[in-house]
Every structure is written in C-alpha cells, then in structure tokens.
Amino acid sequence: MFWTGTLSVFDKEIDQWMMPMNRLPAERVQVDISIDKQIRPILDQQASDAAAWTILLPRERIPFLTLAYGKEDDRKGQRINYDPLTMEALPPSYSDGASNFFYPFHHNLTLRHNNIGAWIVGVASMGMLCLLISGVIIHRRIFSEFFTFRAKAKFGRSNLDLHNLTGVLPLPFYILITLSGLMIAFMIYFPDAYQGLYNDRQPQSSSQAARVPTAERQFLTESLGRKRLPKANIPAEIGSLDAMVKDAEKHWGNNSVYLVRVNYPYDAKGNVVLRRTNDETITKNIDNYRYDAPSAAFLERYQSSVTVNVWNFISGLHYIQFKHWTLRWLYFLGGIAGCICIATGLFFFVEKRWNKHQKQKIAGSRLVDALAVTSVTGILVATAMMMLLNRLIPETFESKAQLEQYGFWGIWLLMAFHAFSRQFSRQERISAGWHQQLFLMAALSFLCVLLNWITTGDHLIKTFIWSPDMAVAGVDLVMIIMALIALKAGLMLRNKHDSRPLNKLSEA
C-alpha cells in the first residue's frame, strides 16, 4: 500500500513511460485549441448520438487532448487521445499504466467487490495511525533519535538507527497521509453520515420513488455539485463552447478550464459543465460553471461550502494534483522513507527474536521473515517485472494490460514461494531471500531502462539533452538509482549472510 502510493505520486509520468504513444513534447500544452473549430467536428462525426461528451484539455503532466463519449447504457464508453497540435488520434494504449493499476492498488488493493479492498486498507490505516500516535508517546528519546544515524556502526545498530530516523523525520507526513486517506473515503466507512440525513427525504409511494434520486445521489448533488438534469428529448443545436470557456475564464483566469462536459448534446435541455484545473491550488477544486447548451447562456455556478472546502483541502493534500515539483518530490521521498521504515522495522523484529525462537523451536520468526521478504523485496521485484513486461509486450497487443498484471501477481507469488523456501533449512543470521531478491530487482530495473532505449529509442542522453522529456528521463533515472541502492543493500546483506547465530542487538 505504501509502495504503490509512493509510485502514484508520479503516476502520470510513469504512464508516459509505459505508453510511448503518449510521449509528446511539453510545448503541446501551450497550443491554443478552438473547441468549436477543432474538437466539435470530431465529436459530431464520431459521437453525435452520445449521451455526453467529455473534453480533457492538455496540461503540463498530461500533454495530450482526451475526448470521451458514450451512450447512456454504455458505462465504459470510448476514450481517445489526440495530439493537440495536429488533432490526429494517437495510437490506442492497451496498458493500464500506473494510473489504472498502481493508483487503485494503493487504495483498494484491486479488490473492488463490496469495497473489500478499501475496508482492508482502512483497517490497516487505522492501525498505522494508532502506531504513529503511540510511538510518539512511548519514545522518550524521540528528539535525540531525530539526529542519530551511525552508518558505520555494526549492522544491527545502523539498521535500528535507520528505522528510527525514517520513522521520526517524516512523522508529520505519515500522520497527514494516513489521516487524510481515511477522511477521503468517509462515504465507504461511514455511509450512515449521509444516509441518515437524506433517507428522511425519500418519498413514501413507489411511484414517486422512481423519480427521486437515492440518498447518495442527493448528497453528491448538494455537497459536491454533482447534479444530473433531465433530458427533454427535443432536438436542438449547441451554442459556442469557446464562448462558454471564455466566460468562465473571466472569473477563474486564463487557461484555467481543463474539463468541458456536454450533457445531452443536441437536446433542448442539454447543458455544459466546466471544471477548473487544480494546478494553482492545494485545495481539490470541485467548483464548476454550468451553461445551457443550445443558447450558451449561463445557468448556475456551484461553489463548495466552507465545510466541503475543508474536506477539499485535506483531499488536495493527499491527491497532490497541484503544480509544485518540489513538494511532489518531497512527497515521493516521504513515501520512500516510509517504505524503508517498514522494511527496517520488519528486519529488526526478526533479528530480535531469532535466537529465542530457535532455542524454543518456534517457527514465528521464520514465518515473519518470509512474509517480510515477500512484502518488501517481493513487491519491488514484481513492480520491476511489470515494467519489463510493458516493454517486451507489443503495443498493439490488446490484452497487454492483463498480461502485465498477471506478470506482476505471478512474480510476486513466485517471490513468496522463494522467500518461504529459504526458511526451511535456514541457520544463518540473515535469510538469503533478502539479497537474492534485491539482486534480481536491480537486474530487472537495469533491463527496463535498456529495453526502453531499444524499443522506443528514448535513452537518457536524448530525453535529457537532445529532446528533453523529463517524465521519461525521470522514470529511467529513478529506476537506475533504485537498482544501484538495491545492489548495494544486497551486497551488504550477503556479507552478513553466514552460519553464525544471531547475536543480541547490543552485540551487533
């Protein structure tokens, strides 16, 4: 959960690495697009009978134009990306990338049925929040540990120092990200919060019930501005979408509109909703302008209440959709620190109990160690394997996303088997599973960078100097750095891998 959340900080950049067809120059964002002259003809030709059109304009992290449309009974619909300069459709991507795999994995473990995954994440988050608060209370030397890291000390001591340092230094970040994650998903964890209020407004007769929205829909309409207006079923034209955008940007500022949604195109009751980008504000902006589609006349503006804006601010702190690269990198480093804290904590837990469990012939430490290897190095190997498969599987293969994910789950399961198999005859201080999987992760990461060069021609010299593409270059660089760190850590752990029994921490 922490690892995939860390990857989600740069989900759009990983998407560009995994979807080479969407790698467009940053200058594309600056292109002036006329919705009436350039986009409307495409939608008129391909989706004149659609229930809704959604237009996502290019932004810094998403340099392409996206058009989405579908009929009322088509829940998935069509979604096509375009080059905003030439208005040519980009080749379809059959990979889910980070946005449609790592990001949902972070908050629901891809277990969507009855929100099972979200509940598991919620329970884990509550446990983590309790650990964070109780940890501050019981650690008497929390401030001295803030400045203590003896890198050249013996392994046990330096491992504990690293655990303390990565646990204390980013502590405010851990509390923020855990608490905000729980608050964002309040509709899952506390459905009575809105059902108790809005169920009282439900009609008593069955004939009225068919026309009245559910309690959830009423809550979303009133608090979050997600309103659904009725359709007239009377043909009508569509007014100037450019004029509507220009009118909204008089209040929001130039280039502030990023989403244009046309509900019921060519219907007399059609309406157009404009949403504002979150680039310039931490608060997750859900305000919108609504216009009458046939006449382009202003209908209404939704503005969040003070209470909802508090929730929006907390959501914005968690989602980090604002444009601030320094903060984005700090979030990423905070996530990496959390992963290190978890890994060193598990390592220390096993070290502390190994001798005692060996004497008592208890399998507890072996079991925890195998689970630790699986959950720490195992998921790193699985992630690297998924990225590798992304470069190996042809872009035109329609089941590419499924194969990538099968590779992820399959290699993770294989790493679990490897971790447990190393426990059966283990007598050494440190399980061989740790350094063996770290070496494998380093090799796969280097191969990912190499295959990205071979399959796309985008090597680091090109993406840094010749034709700058910082998203692709950044992903390559991070994989190289993490491979080098994994290689160094693997060598250190292999040197500690011997047949001597574990010493006490004070002797380590």
Short mmCIF file of C-alpha atoms in Angstrom, two decimals:
data_model
loop_
_atom_site.label_atom_id
_atom_site.label_comp_id
_atom_site.label_asym_id
_atom_site.label_seq_id
_atom_site.Cartn_x
_atom_site.Cartn_y
_atom_site.Cartn_z
CA MET A 1 0.00 0.00 0.00
CA PHE A 2 2.77 2.45 0.92
CA TRP A 3 4.89 1.46 -2.07
CA THR A 4 2.10 1.81 -4.64
CA GLY A 5 1.05 5.09 -3.02
CA THR A 6 4.61 6.34 -3.47
CA LEU A 7 4.54 5.34 -7.15
CA SER A 8 1.20 7.13 -7.53
CA VAL A 9 2.90 10.44 -6.75
CA PHE A 10 4.31 10.25 -10.28
CA ASP A 11 1.55 8.16 -11.87
CA LYS A 12 1.19 10.42 -14.91
CA GLU A 13 4.96 10.31 -15.56
CA ILE A 14 5.02 6.51 -15.24
CA ASP A 15 2.05 6.42 -17.63
CA GLN A 16 4.11 8.23 -20.26
CA TRP A 17 6.97 5.76 -19.75
CA MET A 18 4.60 2.79 -20.11
CA MET A 19 2.64 4.33 -23.01
CA PRO A 20 5.19 5.62 -25.53
CA MET A 21 2.49 6.71 -27.97
CA ASN A 22 1.54 9.47 -25.48
CA ARG A 23 5.05 10.91 -25.23
CA LEU A 24 4.53 14.38 -26.70
CA PRO A 25 6.75 17.47 -26.39
CA ALA A 26 5.89 19.77 -23.48
CA GLU A 27 5.22 22.58 -25.97
CA ARG A 28 1.95 20.86 -26.89
CA VAL A 29 0.42 22.26 -23.69
CA GLN A 30 0.90 25.81 -24.99
CA VAL A 31 -1.06 25.16 -28.20
CA ASP A 32 -4.27 27.23 -28.49
CA ILE A 33 -7.20 24.92 -29.20
CA SER A 34 -10.56 26.05 -30.52
CA ILE A 35 -13.20 23.65 -29.25
CA ASP A 36 -15.76 24.83 -31.80
CA LYS A 37 -13.45 24.63 -34.83
CA GLN A 38 -11.14 21.72 -33.98
CA ILE A 39 -12.90 19.44 -31.49
CA ARG A 40 -16.61 19.78 -32.30
CA PRO A 41 -16.21 18.40 -35.85
CA ILE A 42 -14.56 15.26 -34.46
CA LEU A 43 -17.31 14.73 -31.88
CA ASP A 44 -20.06 15.49 -34.41
CA GLN A 45 -18.65 12.85 -36.71
CA GLN A 46 -17.94 10.15 -34.12
CA ALA A 47 -20.38 10.75 -31.27
CA SER A 48 -23.33 12.89 -32.33
CA ASP A 49 -25.76 10.46 -30.63
CA ALA A 50 -23.75 10.08 -27.41
CA ALA A 51 -25.33 10.80 -24.03
CA ALA A 52 -22.40 13.01 -23.06
CA TRP A 53 -19.11 14.39 -24.37
CA THR A 54 -16.13 14.88 -22.09
CA ILE A 55 -13.21 17.02 -23.27
CA LEU A 56 -9.99 16.97 -21.23
CA LEU A 57 -7.67 19.74 -22.36
CA PRO A 58 -3.85 19.31 -22.30
CA ARG A 59 -1.97 20.14 -19.11
CA GLU A 60 1.67 20.10 -18.04
CA ARG A 61 1.67 16.50 -16.82
CA ILE A 62 -0.81 15.32 -19.50
CA PRO A 63 0.34 16.88 -22.79
CA PHE A 64 -2.37 15.33 -24.97
CA LEU A 65 -6.05 16.05 -25.58
CA THR A 66 -8.58 13.44 -24.48
CA LEU A 67 -12.10 13.02 -25.87
CA ALA A 68 -14.50 10.63 -24.14
CA TYR A 69 -18.08 9.81 -25.07
CA GLY A 70 -20.64 7.05 -24.75
CA LYS A 71 -24.32 6.19 -24.74
CA GLU A 72 -26.39 6.07 -21.55
CA ASP A 73 -26.32 2.27 -21.39
CA ASP A 74 -22.59 2.14 -22.18
CA ARG A 75 -20.79 2.51 -18.85
CA LYS A 76 -17.27 2.33 -20.28
CA GLY A 77 -17.69 4.32 -23.48
CA GLN A 78 -14.92 5.45 -25.80
CA ARG A 79 -11.82 7.35 -24.74
CA ILE A 80 -9.37 8.57 -27.40
CA ASN A 81 -6.24 10.70 -27.04
CA TYR A 82 -5.25 13.29 -29.64
CA ASP A 83 -2.17 15.31 -30.49
CA PRO A 84 -3.32 18.88 -29.74
CA LEU A 85 -1.11 20.32 -32.49
CA THR A 86 -2.21 18.13 -35.41
CA MET A 87 -5.53 16.90 -33.94
CA GLU A 88 -4.65 13.40 -35.11
CA ALA A 89 -5.72 10.48 -32.93
CA LEU A 90 -2.84 8.86 -31.05
CA PRO A 91 -2.50 5.07 -31.28
CA PRO A 92 -4.53 3.34 -28.56
CA SER A 93 -2.70 2.15 -25.48
CA TYR A 94 -3.57 -1.30 -24.19
CA SER A 95 -1.59 -0.88 -20.97
CA ASP A 96 -3.25 0.32 -17.77
CA GLY A 97 -0.09 2.13 -16.73
CA ALA A 98 0.27 3.47 -13.20
CA SER A 99 -2.97 5.47 -13.13
CA ASN A 100 -5.15 2.40 -13.66
CA PHE A 101 -3.16 -0.16 -11.67
CA PHE A 102 -0.74 1.21 -9.07
CA TYR A 103 -3.07 4.04 -8.08
CA PRO A 104 -6.19 1.88 -7.48
CA PHE A 105 -3.98 -0.79 -5.87
CA HIS A 106 -2.93 1.87 -3.36
CA HIS A 107 -6.45 2.49 -2.07
CA ASN A 108 -8.38 -0.72 -2.75
CA LEU A 109 -5.78 -3.45 -3.48
CA THR A 110 -7.76 -4.04 -6.74
CA LEU A 111 -10.39 -5.83 -4.59
CA ARG A 112 -13.42 -3.79 -5.63
CA HIS A 113 -16.24 -6.23 -4.82
CA ASN A 114 -18.27 -4.76 -1.94
CA ASN A 115 -15.31 -2.43 -1.23
CA ILE A 116 -13.41 -5.31 0.40
CA GLY A 117 -10.05 -3.82 -0.55
CA ALA A 118 -10.99 -0.37 0.73
CA TRP A 119 -12.00 -1.87 4.07
CA ILE A 120 -8.70 -3.74 4.37
CA VAL A 121 -6.83 -0.52 3.59
CA GLY A 122 -8.97 1.36 6.12
CA VAL A 123 -8.25 -1.12 8.91
CA ALA A 124 -4.53 -1.02 8.09
CA SER A 125 -4.61 2.79 8.05
CA MET A 126 -6.29 2.91 11.46
CA GLY A 127 -3.64 0.55 12.80
CA MET A 128 -0.88 2.72 11.35
CA LEU A 129 -2.42 5.87 12.81
CA CYS A 130 -2.52 4.24 16.25
CA LEU A 131 1.12 3.17 15.89
CA LEU A 132 2.19 6.67 14.89
CA ILE A 133 0.48 8.34 17.84
CA SER A 134 1.52 5.72 20.39
CA GLY A 135 5.07 5.76 19.02
CA VAL A 136 5.40 9.46 19.79
CA ILE A 137 4.18 8.85 23.35
CA ILE A 138 6.38 5.87 24.26
CA HIS A 139 9.62 7.06 22.63
CA ARG A 140 11.30 9.09 25.32
CA ARG A 141 14.33 9.86 23.15
CA ILE A 142 12.40 10.86 20.04
CA PHE A 143 14.28 14.14 19.57
CA SER A 144 17.73 12.63 20.03
CA GLU A 145 16.83 9.86 17.55
CA PHE A 146 15.92 12.59 15.09
CA PHE A 147 19.62 13.44 14.72
CA THR A 148 21.13 9.97 15.18
CA PHE A 149 22.32 7.76 12.36
CA ARG A 150 25.53 5.75 12.77
CA ALA A 151 26.08 4.50 9.24
CA LYS A 152 29.47 2.96 10.11
CA ALA A 153 28.23 1.17 13.21
CA LYS A 154 27.62 -2.58 13.22
CA PHE A 155 24.73 -3.81 11.14
CA GLY A 156 22.13 -4.19 13.88
CA ARG A 157 22.80 -0.74 15.28
CA SER A 158 22.81 1.08 11.94
CA ASN A 159 19.64 -0.76 10.90
CA LEU A 160 17.86 0.39 14.06
CA ASP A 161 19.16 3.95 13.63
CA LEU A 162 17.85 4.00 10.07
CA HIS A 163 14.48 2.72 11.28
CA ASN A 164 14.30 5.43 13.94
CA LEU A 165 15.43 8.17 11.55
CA THR A 166 12.95 7.28 8.81
CA GLY A 167 10.24 6.88 11.44
CA VAL A 168 10.79 10.22 13.18
CA LEU A 169 11.91 12.63 10.45
CA PRO A 170 8.83 12.26 8.17
CA LEU A 171 6.41 11.66 11.09
CA PRO A 172 4.14 14.66 10.28
CA PHE A 173 3.93 13.41 6.69
CA TYR A 174 2.92 9.91 7.82
CA ILE A 175 0.16 11.30 10.04
CA LEU A 176 -1.06 13.62 7.27
CA ILE A 177 -1.16 11.00 4.55
CA THR A 178 -2.78 8.32 6.76
CA LEU A 179 -5.44 10.56 8.30
CA SER A 180 -6.31 12.26 5.01
CA GLY A 181 -6.62 8.87 3.30
CA LEU A 182 -9.20 7.79 5.88
CA MET A 183 -11.13 11.06 5.62
CA ILE A 184 -11.28 10.93 1.82
CA ALA A 185 -13.05 7.56 1.90
CA PHE A 186 -15.61 8.53 4.54
CA MET A 187 -18.52 7.54 2.28
CA ILE A 188 -17.31 3.93 2.40
CA TYR A 189 -16.51 3.80 6.11
CA PHE A 190 -19.42 5.96 7.36
CA PRO A 191 -22.34 5.59 4.93
CA ASP A 192 -24.78 6.47 7.73
CA ALA A 193 -23.34 10.00 7.66
CA TYR A 194 -25.41 10.82 4.57
CA GLN A 195 -27.98 8.01 4.55
CA GLY A 196 -29.36 9.04 7.95
CA LEU A 197 -29.98 12.56 6.69
CA TYR A 198 -31.16 12.01 3.13
CA ASN A 199 -33.22 8.85 3.69
CA ASP A 200 -35.66 11.02 5.61
CA ARG A 201 -36.34 12.86 2.35
CA GLN A 202 -37.24 9.70 0.41
CA PRO A 203 -40.88 9.55 -0.79
CA GLN A 204 -43.27 7.05 0.70
CA SER A 205 -45.04 5.96 -2.51
CA SER A 206 -43.38 3.69 -5.06
CA SER A 207 -44.49 5.90 -7.98
CA GLN A 208 -42.61 8.89 -6.55
CA ALA A 209 -39.58 6.79 -5.58
CA ALA A 210 -38.83 6.05 -9.23
CA ARG A 211 -38.39 9.78 -9.90
CA VAL A 212 -36.49 10.75 -6.74
CA PRO A 213 -32.71 10.20 -6.57
CA THR A 214 -31.15 7.96 -3.95
CA ALA A 215 -29.76 9.30 -0.68
CA GLU A 216 -26.23 9.02 -2.07
CA ARG A 217 -27.13 10.91 -5.24
CA GLN A 218 -28.85 13.68 -3.21
CA PHE A 219 -25.78 14.01 -1.01
CA LEU A 220 -23.39 14.20 -4.00
CA THR A 221 -25.62 16.82 -5.66
CA GLU A 222 -25.96 19.06 -2.63
CA SER A 223 -22.46 18.81 -1.17
CA LEU A 224 -20.22 18.13 -4.19
CA GLY A 225 -22.19 19.72 -7.02
CA ARG A 226 -22.68 16.50 -8.99
CA LYS A 227 -26.07 17.38 -10.42
CA ARG A 228 -27.95 15.41 -13.09
CA LEU A 229 -30.52 17.40 -15.04
CA PRO A 230 -33.33 15.75 -17.03
CA LYS A 231 -33.34 15.32 -20.80
CA ALA A 232 -36.01 16.93 -23.00
CA ASN A 233 -35.79 14.55 -25.98
CA ILE A 234 -36.33 17.57 -28.27
CA PRO A 235 -33.65 18.22 -30.91
CA ALA A 236 -31.65 21.44 -30.62
CA GLU A 237 -28.30 22.88 -31.68
CA ILE A 238 -25.25 23.51 -29.46
CA GLY A 239 -24.05 27.04 -28.78
CA SER A 240 -20.41 28.15 -28.84
CA LEU A 241 -18.35 26.10 -26.39
CA ASP A 242 -15.45 28.53 -26.85
CA ALA A 243 -17.68 31.38 -25.65
CA MET A 244 -18.63 29.40 -22.54
CA VAL A 245 -14.97 28.67 -21.73
CA LYS A 246 -14.06 32.32 -22.29
CA ASP A 247 -16.85 33.46 -19.95
CA ALA A 248 -15.76 31.06 -17.17
CA GLU A 249 -12.11 32.10 -17.52
CA LYS A 250 -13.07 35.73 -16.94
CA HIS A 251 -13.61 34.65 -13.33
CA TRP A 252 -11.06 31.84 -12.99
CA GLY A 253 -8.19 33.23 -15.10
CA ASN A 254 -6.67 32.33 -18.46
CA ASN A 255 -6.21 28.64 -19.28
CA SER A 256 -7.91 27.62 -16.05
CA VAL A 257 -10.58 25.38 -17.60
CA TYR A 258 -9.35 21.81 -18.10
CA LEU A 259 -12.63 19.84 -18.40
CA VAL A 260 -15.64 20.52 -20.62
CA ARG A 261 -18.56 18.13 -20.29
CA VAL A 262 -21.54 18.38 -22.61
CA ASN A 263 -24.54 16.53 -21.20
CA TYR A 264 -27.17 15.51 -23.80
CA PRO A 265 -25.60 17.03 -26.93
CA TYR A 266 -28.18 18.33 -29.44
CA ASP A 267 -31.00 18.15 -26.90
CA ALA A 268 -33.12 21.15 -25.88
CA LYS A 269 -32.25 20.51 -22.22
CA GLY A 270 -28.58 19.87 -22.90
CA ASN A 271 -26.15 21.56 -20.53
CA VAL A 272 -22.42 22.18 -20.39
CA VAL A 273 -20.32 21.88 -17.21
CA LEU A 274 -16.87 23.48 -16.98
CA ARG A 275 -14.36 22.41 -14.34
CA ARG A 276 -11.31 24.32 -13.15
CA THR A 277 -7.78 22.91 -13.03
CA ASN A 278 -6.14 22.23 -9.65
CA ASP A 279 -2.67 23.29 -10.80
CA GLU A 280 -2.51 26.52 -8.80
CA THR A 281 -4.12 25.45 -5.54
CA ILE A 282 -3.64 22.74 -2.93
CA THR A 283 -7.39 22.51 -2.38
CA LYS A 284 -9.06 19.98 -4.64
CA ASN A 285 -11.24 22.29 -6.72
CA ILE A 286 -14.72 20.93 -7.45
CA ASP A 287 -16.36 24.28 -8.28
CA ASN A 288 -18.00 24.43 -11.70
CA TYR A 289 -19.91 26.63 -14.10
CA ARG A 290 -22.99 25.29 -15.86
CA TYR A 291 -24.35 26.66 -19.16
CA ASP A 292 -27.39 25.96 -21.31
CA ALA A 293 -26.05 24.04 -24.33
CA PRO A 294 -28.40 25.40 -27.07
CA SER A 295 -28.13 29.09 -26.12
CA ALA A 296 -24.74 29.16 -24.32
CA ALA A 297 -26.49 31.12 -21.57
CA PHE A 298 -25.13 30.94 -18.03
CA LEU A 299 -27.27 28.74 -15.77
CA GLU A 300 -25.54 28.46 -12.41
CA ARG A 301 -22.24 28.26 -10.58
CA TYR A 302 -21.55 25.64 -7.94
CA GLN A 303 -19.28 26.77 -5.10
CA SER A 304 -18.24 24.50 -2.26
CA SER A 305 -19.37 25.38 1.23
CA VAL A 306 -16.81 26.15 3.93
CA THR A 307 -17.23 22.64 5.36
CA VAL A 308 -16.79 20.96 1.98
CA ASN A 309 -13.76 23.15 1.28
CA VAL A 310 -12.09 21.82 4.42
CA TRP A 311 -12.59 18.31 3.04
CA ASN A 312 -11.36 19.51 -0.37
CA PHE A 313 -8.20 20.91 1.22
CA ILE A 314 -7.49 17.63 3.03
CA SER A 315 -8.19 15.72 -0.20
CA GLY A 316 -5.85 18.03 -2.10
CA LEU A 317 -3.06 17.33 0.38
CA HIS A 318 -3.48 13.62 -0.28
CA TYR A 319 -4.03 13.65 -4.06
CA ILE A 320 -1.30 16.29 -4.77
CA GLN A 321 -2.71 17.37 -8.13
CA PHE A 322 -1.27 20.88 -7.69
CA LYS A 323 1.68 22.03 -9.77
CA HIS A 324 4.62 22.19 -7.36
CA TRP A 325 7.51 19.92 -8.30
CA THR A 326 9.48 20.47 -5.08
CA LEU A 327 6.54 19.34 -2.95
CA ARG A 328 5.87 16.44 -5.31
CA TRP A 329 9.44 15.18 -4.86
CA LEU A 330 9.17 15.65 -1.08
CA TYR A 331 6.01 13.51 -1.12
CA PHE A 332 7.88 10.86 -3.10
CA LEU A 333 10.85 10.91 -0.72
CA GLY A 334 8.46 10.75 2.24
CA GLY A 335 6.88 7.65 0.70
CA ILE A 336 10.29 6.06 0.15
CA ALA A 337 11.20 6.85 3.76
CA GLY A 338 8.01 5.12 4.88
CA CYS A 339 8.90 2.01 2.87
CA ILE A 340 12.40 2.00 4.42
CA CYS A 341 10.93 2.42 7.91
CA ILE A 342 8.61 -0.55 7.37
CA ALA A 343 11.38 -2.71 5.90
CA THR A 344 13.92 -1.97 8.65
CA GLY A 345 11.23 -2.45 11.31
CA LEU A 346 10.40 -5.90 9.99
CA PHE A 347 14.09 -6.71 9.76
CA PHE A 348 14.68 -5.63 13.35
CA PHE A 349 11.61 -7.57 14.56
CA VAL A 350 13.00 -10.83 13.14
CA GLU A 351 16.55 -10.14 14.36
CA LYS A 352 15.39 -9.50 17.90
CA ARG A 353 13.52 -12.80 18.19
CA TRP A 354 15.61 -15.20 16.11
CA ASN A 355 17.78 -16.72 18.85
CA LYS A 356 14.89 -17.13 21.27
CA HIS A 357 12.66 -18.80 18.68
CA GLN A 358 15.48 -21.07 17.57
CA LYS A 359 16.03 -22.32 21.11
CA GLN A 360 12.31 -22.83 21.68
CA LYS A 361 11.88 -24.36 18.18
CA ILE A 362 9.17 -21.83 17.32
CA ALA A 363 8.57 -21.03 13.66
CA GLY A 364 7.30 -17.49 14.33
CA SER A 365 10.42 -15.59 13.31
CA ARG A 366 10.84 -17.72 10.17
CA LEU A 367 7.24 -17.04 9.16
CA VAL A 368 7.52 -13.28 9.77
CA ASP A 369 10.85 -13.15 7.91
CA ALA A 370 9.38 -14.88 4.87
CA LEU A 371 6.40 -12.50 4.90
CA ALA A 372 8.78 -9.56 5.29
CA VAL A 373 10.87 -10.62 2.29
CA THR A 374 7.70 -11.12 0.25
CA SER A 375 6.15 -7.77 1.17
CA VAL A 376 9.37 -5.71 0.87
CA THR A 377 11.67 -7.09 -1.81
CA GLY A 378 8.98 -9.26 -3.39
CA ILE A 379 6.79 -6.31 -4.41
CA LEU A 380 9.86 -4.46 -5.72
CA VAL A 381 10.67 -7.41 -7.97
CA ALA A 382 7.01 -7.65 -9.06
CA THR A 383 6.92 -3.95 -9.95
CA ALA A 384 10.15 -4.19 -11.96
CA MET A 385 8.83 -7.27 -13.75
CA MET A 386 5.61 -5.46 -14.69
CA MET A 387 7.62 -2.56 -16.12
CA LEU A 388 9.81 -5.04 -18.01
CA LEU A 389 6.80 -6.83 -19.48
CA ASN A 390 5.44 -3.45 -20.54
CA ARG A 391 8.48 -3.02 -22.80
CA LEU A 392 8.50 -6.61 -24.02
CA ILE A 393 4.84 -6.98 -24.98
CA PRO A 394 3.98 -5.26 -28.31
CA GLU A 395 1.98 -2.02 -28.04
CA THR A 396 -0.65 -3.39 -30.42
CA PHE A 397 -1.44 -6.45 -28.29
CA GLU A 398 -4.97 -5.88 -26.96
CA SER A 399 -4.52 -7.99 -23.81
CA LYS A 400 -1.35 -6.18 -22.81
CA ALA A 401 -2.75 -4.82 -19.54
CA GLN A 402 -3.90 -8.27 -18.41
CA LEU A 403 -0.53 -9.86 -19.21
CA GLU A 404 1.33 -7.10 -17.33
CA GLN A 405 -0.83 -7.63 -14.28
CA TYR A 406 -0.61 -11.41 -14.49
CA GLY A 407 3.16 -10.95 -14.57
CA PHE A 408 3.00 -8.71 -11.50
CA TRP A 409 0.91 -11.13 -9.45
CA GLY A 410 2.71 -14.20 -10.77
CA ILE A 411 6.23 -12.98 -9.97
CA TRP A 412 5.08 -11.74 -6.55
CA LEU A 413 3.66 -15.19 -5.80
CA LEU A 414 6.92 -16.72 -7.02
CA MET A 415 8.90 -14.40 -4.72
CA ALA A 416 6.69 -15.52 -1.82
CA PHE A 417 7.47 -19.15 -2.62
CA HIS A 418 11.18 -18.28 -2.85
CA ALA A 419 11.10 -16.43 0.50
CA PHE A 420 9.41 -19.34 2.29
CA SER A 421 11.65 -21.94 0.66
CA ARG A 422 14.72 -20.17 2.07
CA GLN A 423 13.39 -20.65 5.61
CA PHE A 424 13.27 -24.47 5.69
CA SER A 425 16.97 -25.13 6.23
CA ARG A 426 17.96 -21.67 7.35
CA GLN A 427 20.64 -21.47 10.04
CA GLU A 428 22.37 -18.26 9.01
CA ARG A 429 21.95 -14.82 10.52
CA ILE A 430 20.05 -13.33 7.60
CA SER A 431 17.84 -15.15 5.10
CA ALA A 432 19.37 -15.45 1.65
CA GLY A 433 16.00 -14.38 0.27
CA TRP A 434 16.75 -10.74 1.04
CA HIS A 435 19.88 -10.28 -1.03
CA GLN A 436 18.83 -12.68 -3.79
CA GLN A 437 15.62 -10.77 -4.46
CA LEU A 438 17.40 -7.42 -4.23
CA PHE A 439 19.89 -8.57 -6.86
CA LEU A 440 17.00 -9.71 -9.07
CA MET A 441 15.23 -6.38 -8.64
CA ALA A 442 18.41 -4.48 -9.59
CA ALA A 443 18.90 -6.61 -12.72
CA LEU A 444 15.27 -6.17 -13.82
CA SER A 445 15.44 -2.39 -13.29
CA PHE A 446 18.57 -2.06 -15.42
CA LEU A 447 16.89 -4.18 -18.10
CA CYS A 448 13.83 -1.88 -18.04
CA VAL A 449 15.98 1.15 -18.83
CA LEU A 450 17.83 -0.75 -21.56
CA LEU A 451 14.63 -2.04 -23.17
CA ASN A 452 13.07 1.42 -23.06
CA TRP A 453 16.01 2.58 -25.18
CA ILE A 454 15.80 -0.40 -27.55
CA THR A 455 12.02 -0.34 -28.07
CA THR A 456 11.44 3.44 -28.23
CA GLY A 457 14.84 4.99 -28.96
CA ASP A 458 14.48 7.17 -25.85
CA HIS A 459 17.78 6.90 -23.99
CA LEU A 460 18.85 9.27 -21.22
CA ILE A 461 21.04 11.45 -23.44
CA LYS A 462 18.09 12.03 -25.76
CA THR A 463 15.46 12.63 -23.05
CA PHE A 464 17.77 14.89 -21.04
CA ILE A 465 19.63 16.84 -23.73
CA TRP A 466 18.66 16.26 -27.37
CA SER A 467 14.88 16.21 -26.98
CA PRO A 468 14.06 16.84 -23.30
CA ASP A 469 11.29 14.66 -21.87
CA MET A 470 11.67 14.88 -18.12
CA ALA A 471 8.86 12.42 -17.39
CA VAL A 472 10.56 9.57 -19.26
CA ALA A 473 14.06 10.61 -18.16
CA GLY A 474 12.90 10.84 -14.55
CA VAL A 475 11.47 7.32 -14.55
CA ASP A 476 14.66 5.93 -16.12
CA LEU A 477 16.86 7.76 -13.61
CA VAL A 478 14.83 6.66 -10.59
CA MET A 479 14.99 3.03 -11.76
CA ILE A 480 18.78 3.28 -12.16
CA ILE A 481 19.19 4.88 -8.73
CA MET A 482 16.95 2.30 -7.06
CA ALA A 483 18.79 -0.51 -8.85
CA LEU A 484 22.11 0.80 -7.52
CA ILE A 485 20.70 1.10 -3.99
CA ALA A 486 19.26 -2.43 -4.22
CA LEU A 487 22.63 -3.71 -5.45
CA LYS A 488 24.48 -2.02 -2.58
CA ALA A 489 21.95 -3.25 0.01
CA GLY A 490 22.08 -6.76 -1.46
CA LEU A 491 25.87 -6.86 -1.19
CA MET A 492 25.72 -5.69 2.43
CA LEU A 493 23.14 -8.32 3.32
CA ARG A 494 25.02 -11.08 1.51
CA ASN A 495 28.13 -10.25 3.55
CA LYS A 496 26.03 -10.71 6.69
CA HIS A 497 24.68 -14.00 5.38
CA ASP A 498 26.71 -16.60 7.27
CA SER A 499 26.12 -19.60 9.50
CA ARG A 500 26.62 -17.79 12.81
CA PRO A 501 23.57 -17.48 15.05
CA LEU A 502 22.14 -14.06 15.58
CA ASN A 503 23.74 -12.03 18.33
CA LYS A 504 21.85 -9.81 20.61
CA LEU A 505 21.33 -6.28 19.42
CA SER A 506 23.81 -4.92 21.93
CA GLU A 507 26.47 -7.20 20.43
CA ALA A 508 25.53 -6.43 16.80
#
